[in-house]
Coordinates of C-alpha atoms and ligand atoms in Angstrom, one line a residue:
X1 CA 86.0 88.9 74.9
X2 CA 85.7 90.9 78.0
X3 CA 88.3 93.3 79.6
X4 CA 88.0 93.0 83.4
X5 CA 90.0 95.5 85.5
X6 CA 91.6 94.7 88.8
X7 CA 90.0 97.1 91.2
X8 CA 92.5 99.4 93.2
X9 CA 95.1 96.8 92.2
X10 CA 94.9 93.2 94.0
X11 CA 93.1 94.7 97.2
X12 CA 92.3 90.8 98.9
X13 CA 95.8 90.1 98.4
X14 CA 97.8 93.5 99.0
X15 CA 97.2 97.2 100.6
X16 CA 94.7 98.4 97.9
X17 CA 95.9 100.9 95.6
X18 CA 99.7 100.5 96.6
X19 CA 102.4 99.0 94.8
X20 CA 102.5 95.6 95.9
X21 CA 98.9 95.6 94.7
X22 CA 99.5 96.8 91.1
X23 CA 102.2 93.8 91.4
X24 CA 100.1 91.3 92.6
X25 CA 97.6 91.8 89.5
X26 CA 100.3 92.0 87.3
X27 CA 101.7 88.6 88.7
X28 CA 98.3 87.4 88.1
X29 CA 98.3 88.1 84.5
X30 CA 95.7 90.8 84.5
X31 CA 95.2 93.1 81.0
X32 CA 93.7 96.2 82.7
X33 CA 94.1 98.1 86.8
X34 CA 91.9 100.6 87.8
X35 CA 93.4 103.1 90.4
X36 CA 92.6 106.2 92.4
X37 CA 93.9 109.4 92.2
X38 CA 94.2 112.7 94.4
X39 CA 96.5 115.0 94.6
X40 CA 98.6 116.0 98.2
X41 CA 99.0 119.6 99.6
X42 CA 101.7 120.3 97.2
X43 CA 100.0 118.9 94.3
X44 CA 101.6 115.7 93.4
X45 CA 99.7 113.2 91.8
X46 CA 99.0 110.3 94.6
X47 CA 97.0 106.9 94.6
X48 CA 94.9 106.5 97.0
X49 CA 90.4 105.9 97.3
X50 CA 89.4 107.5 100.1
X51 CA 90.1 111.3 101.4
X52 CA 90.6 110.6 104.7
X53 CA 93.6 108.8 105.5
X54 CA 92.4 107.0 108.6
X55 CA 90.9 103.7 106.9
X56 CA 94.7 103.1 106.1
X57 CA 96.7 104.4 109.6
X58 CA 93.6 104.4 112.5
X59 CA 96.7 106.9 114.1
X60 CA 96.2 109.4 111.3
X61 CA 93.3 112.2 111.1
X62 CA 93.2 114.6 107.8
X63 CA 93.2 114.4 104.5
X64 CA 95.0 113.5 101.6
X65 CA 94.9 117.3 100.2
X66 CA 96.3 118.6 104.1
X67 CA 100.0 116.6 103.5
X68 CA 102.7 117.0 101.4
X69 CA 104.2 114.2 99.4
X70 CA 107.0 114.1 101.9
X71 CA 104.4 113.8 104.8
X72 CA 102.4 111.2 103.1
X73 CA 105.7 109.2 102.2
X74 CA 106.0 108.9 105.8
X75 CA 102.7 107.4 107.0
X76 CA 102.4 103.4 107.0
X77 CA 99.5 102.6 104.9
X78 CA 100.7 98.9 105.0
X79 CA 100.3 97.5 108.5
X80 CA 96.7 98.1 108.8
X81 CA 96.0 95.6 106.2
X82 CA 98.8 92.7 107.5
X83 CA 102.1 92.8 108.9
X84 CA 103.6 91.6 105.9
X85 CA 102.6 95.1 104.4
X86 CA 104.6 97.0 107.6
X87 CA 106.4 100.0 106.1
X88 CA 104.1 100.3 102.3
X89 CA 102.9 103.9 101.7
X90 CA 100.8 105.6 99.2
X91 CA 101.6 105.6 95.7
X92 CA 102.6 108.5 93.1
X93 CA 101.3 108.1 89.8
X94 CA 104.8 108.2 88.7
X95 CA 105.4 105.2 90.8
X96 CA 102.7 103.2 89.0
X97 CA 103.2 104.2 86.0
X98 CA 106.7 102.7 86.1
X99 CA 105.7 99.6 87.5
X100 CA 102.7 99.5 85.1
X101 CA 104.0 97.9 81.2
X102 CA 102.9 100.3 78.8
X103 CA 100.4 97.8 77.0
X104 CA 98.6 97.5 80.5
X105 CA 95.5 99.0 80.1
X106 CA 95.3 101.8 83.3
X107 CA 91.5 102.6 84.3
X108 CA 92.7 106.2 86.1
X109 CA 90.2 107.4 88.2
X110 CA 89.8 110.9 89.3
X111 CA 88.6 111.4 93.0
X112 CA 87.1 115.2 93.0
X113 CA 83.9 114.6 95.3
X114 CA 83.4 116.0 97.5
X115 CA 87.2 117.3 97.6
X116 CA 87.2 118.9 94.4
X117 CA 91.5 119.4 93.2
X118 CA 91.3 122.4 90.7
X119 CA 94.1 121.6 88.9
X120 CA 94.0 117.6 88.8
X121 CA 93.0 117.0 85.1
X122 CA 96.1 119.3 83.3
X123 CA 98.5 117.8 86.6
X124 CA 97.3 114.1 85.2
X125 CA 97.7 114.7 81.4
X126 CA 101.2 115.9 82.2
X127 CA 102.1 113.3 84.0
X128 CA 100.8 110.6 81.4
X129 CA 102.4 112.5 78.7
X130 CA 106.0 112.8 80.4
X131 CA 105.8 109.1 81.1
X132 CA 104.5 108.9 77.1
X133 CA 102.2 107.1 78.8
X134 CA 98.8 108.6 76.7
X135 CA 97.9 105.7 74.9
X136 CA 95.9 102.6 76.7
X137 CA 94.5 104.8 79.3
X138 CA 90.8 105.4 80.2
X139 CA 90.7 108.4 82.7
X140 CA 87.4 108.2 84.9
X141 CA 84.8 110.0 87.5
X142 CA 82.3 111.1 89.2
X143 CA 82.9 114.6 88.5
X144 CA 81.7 115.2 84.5
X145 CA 83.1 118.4 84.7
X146 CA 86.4 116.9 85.5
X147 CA 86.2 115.0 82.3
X148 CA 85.0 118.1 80.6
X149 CA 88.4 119.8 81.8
X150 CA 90.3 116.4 80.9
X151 CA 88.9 116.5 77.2
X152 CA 89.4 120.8 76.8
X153 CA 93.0 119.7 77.1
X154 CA 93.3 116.7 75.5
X155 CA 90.7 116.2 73.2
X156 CA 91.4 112.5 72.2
X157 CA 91.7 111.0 75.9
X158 CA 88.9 108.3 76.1
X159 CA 86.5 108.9 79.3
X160 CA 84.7 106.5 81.6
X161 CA 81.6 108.5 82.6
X162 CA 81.0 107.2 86.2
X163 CA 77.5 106.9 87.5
X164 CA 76.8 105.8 91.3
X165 CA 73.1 106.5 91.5
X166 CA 70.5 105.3 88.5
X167 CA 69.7 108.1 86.4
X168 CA 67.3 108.5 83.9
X169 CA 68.5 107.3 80.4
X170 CA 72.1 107.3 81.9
X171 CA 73.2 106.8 77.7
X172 CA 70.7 109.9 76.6
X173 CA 73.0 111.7 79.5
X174 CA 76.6 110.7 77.7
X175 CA 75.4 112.0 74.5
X176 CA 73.7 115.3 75.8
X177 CA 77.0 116.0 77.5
X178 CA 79.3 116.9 74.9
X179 CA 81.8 114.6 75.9
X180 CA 83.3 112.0 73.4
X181 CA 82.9 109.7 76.4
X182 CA 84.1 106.1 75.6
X183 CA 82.5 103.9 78.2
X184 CA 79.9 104.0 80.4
X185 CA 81.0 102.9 84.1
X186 CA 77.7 102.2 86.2
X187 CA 77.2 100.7 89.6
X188 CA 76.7 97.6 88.5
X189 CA 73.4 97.1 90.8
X190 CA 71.4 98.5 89.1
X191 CA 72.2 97.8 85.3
X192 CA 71.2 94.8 83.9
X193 CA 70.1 94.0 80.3
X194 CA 68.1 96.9 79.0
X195 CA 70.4 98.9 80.9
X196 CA 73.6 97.5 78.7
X197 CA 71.5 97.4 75.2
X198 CA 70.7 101.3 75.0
X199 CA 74.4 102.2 76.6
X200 CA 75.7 99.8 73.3
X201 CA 73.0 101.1 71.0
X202 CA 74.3 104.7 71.9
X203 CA 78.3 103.3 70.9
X204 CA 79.3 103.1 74.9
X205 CA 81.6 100.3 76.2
X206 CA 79.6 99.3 79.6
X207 CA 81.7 98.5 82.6
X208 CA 80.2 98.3 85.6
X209 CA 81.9 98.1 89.1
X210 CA 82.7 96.4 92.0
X211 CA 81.5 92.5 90.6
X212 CA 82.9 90.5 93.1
X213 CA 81.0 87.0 92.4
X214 CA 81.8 84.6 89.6
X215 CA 77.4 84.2 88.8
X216 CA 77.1 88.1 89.0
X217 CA 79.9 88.5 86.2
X218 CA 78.4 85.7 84.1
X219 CA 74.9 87.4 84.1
X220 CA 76.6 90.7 83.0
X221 CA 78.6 88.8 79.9
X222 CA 75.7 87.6 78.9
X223 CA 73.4 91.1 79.1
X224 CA 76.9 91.7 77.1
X225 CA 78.9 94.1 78.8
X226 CA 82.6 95.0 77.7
X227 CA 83.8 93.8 81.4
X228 CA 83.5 94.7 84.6
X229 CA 86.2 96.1 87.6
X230 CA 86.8 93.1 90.4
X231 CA 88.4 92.2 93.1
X232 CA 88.5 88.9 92.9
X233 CA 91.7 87.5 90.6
X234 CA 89.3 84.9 89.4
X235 CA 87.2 87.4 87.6
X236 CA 89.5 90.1 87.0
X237 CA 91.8 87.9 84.9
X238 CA 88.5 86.3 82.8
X239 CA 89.2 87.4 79.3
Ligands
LIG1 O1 86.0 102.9 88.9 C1 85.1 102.0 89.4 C2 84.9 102.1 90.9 O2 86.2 102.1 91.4 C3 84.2 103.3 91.3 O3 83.9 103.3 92.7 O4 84.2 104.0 95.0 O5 85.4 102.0 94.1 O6 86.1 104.3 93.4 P1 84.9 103.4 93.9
LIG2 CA1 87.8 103.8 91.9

């Protein structure tokens, strides 16, 4: 059995990261939602992939980090992507993780490259843990010393060690690290069945990202990955 995550929500179907996203994968049945998160200029916890805000409002220059909540809250992320969306914004991780059921598995991923947010990982455990929201959460990166910081504080959080490039012995890597990292998160280009043997061998769940066609994700099952993050409703409601 594999546990597929819905990548950035239901981004075909809805603004990606944004509410009516996390709905739409929720109305599809899906068991697990990866997301994004950043925090704005007066640290608040805030959904959203990319740094730059222009991808989502072309009328928009800056970043994420140079607007408050209240700012953000006022820029239409929605119409970019259809009409229908006119009026959506960015998402708070509070927002999400009152929509979210608590038995949803949430794939939280922190952004800190190449804007690194100093404070992110104790600002995330605090908002998990007032929602009593610490339990079916995998928090995620680029950054390893982000998930060093996310483990000093709370020691029993599982980690998805991200990778984009191939590195040597990516496995060798998680262990040498120090982290009790739970997964293994590779692009999944690049990993194929030697790949997902020595991350098992070494005790990692494997989920590689973005797996967007129905033959890709039946060649990854069968080099035996744990599942994979998708776009496509199809494949990230597969169990
Ligand atoms: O967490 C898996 C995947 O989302 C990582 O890449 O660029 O889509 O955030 P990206
Ligand atoms: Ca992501």
């Amino acid at each position: 059995m594999t546990i597929n995550f819905a990548h950035r929500g239901s981004l075909t179907e809805a603004p990606e990261n944004t509410i009516p996203a996390f709905q739409k994968a929720i109305d599809h049945g899906a068991k697990a939602i990866e997301l994004d998160v950043q925090l704005t200029k007066d640290n608040k916890l805030i959904i959203c992939h990319d740094h730059k805000i222009s991808r989502f409002n072309k009328d928009v220059s800056g970043l994420i980090k140079d607007f408050t909540l209240e700012e953000i809250k006022q820029i239409d992320v929605g119409s970019s992507f259809s009409d229908a969306f006119t009026g959506t914004t960015l998402a708070t991780l509070d927002e999400v993780l009152e929509l979210c059921p608590k038995d949803l598995l949430l794939n939280i991923e922190i952004k800190n490259i190449p804007v690194i947010y100093d404070d992110i990982e104790y600002l995330l455990l605090q908002c998990l843990s007032d929602h009593q929201r610490m339990e079916h959460v995998i928090i995620s990166s680029f950054d390893h010393v982000a998930l060093q910081k996310v483990q000093e504080i709370t020691p029993s959080m599982p980690l998805g060690m991200l990778f984009y490039y191939r590195i040597l012995n990516a496995w060798d890597y998680a262990k040498n690290s120090g982290l009790n990292i739970t997964s293994i998160h590779p692009n999944n280009v690049y990993t194929n069945r030697d790949f997902v043997k020595n991350c098992k061998a070494s005790g990692y769940q494997v989920y590689p990202y973005t797996v967007n066609t129905l033959e890709r994700y039946e060649e990854l099952v069968d080099y035996g990955v744990d599942g994979v993050f998708s776009n496509v409703p199809e494949i990230f409601t597969s169990v």
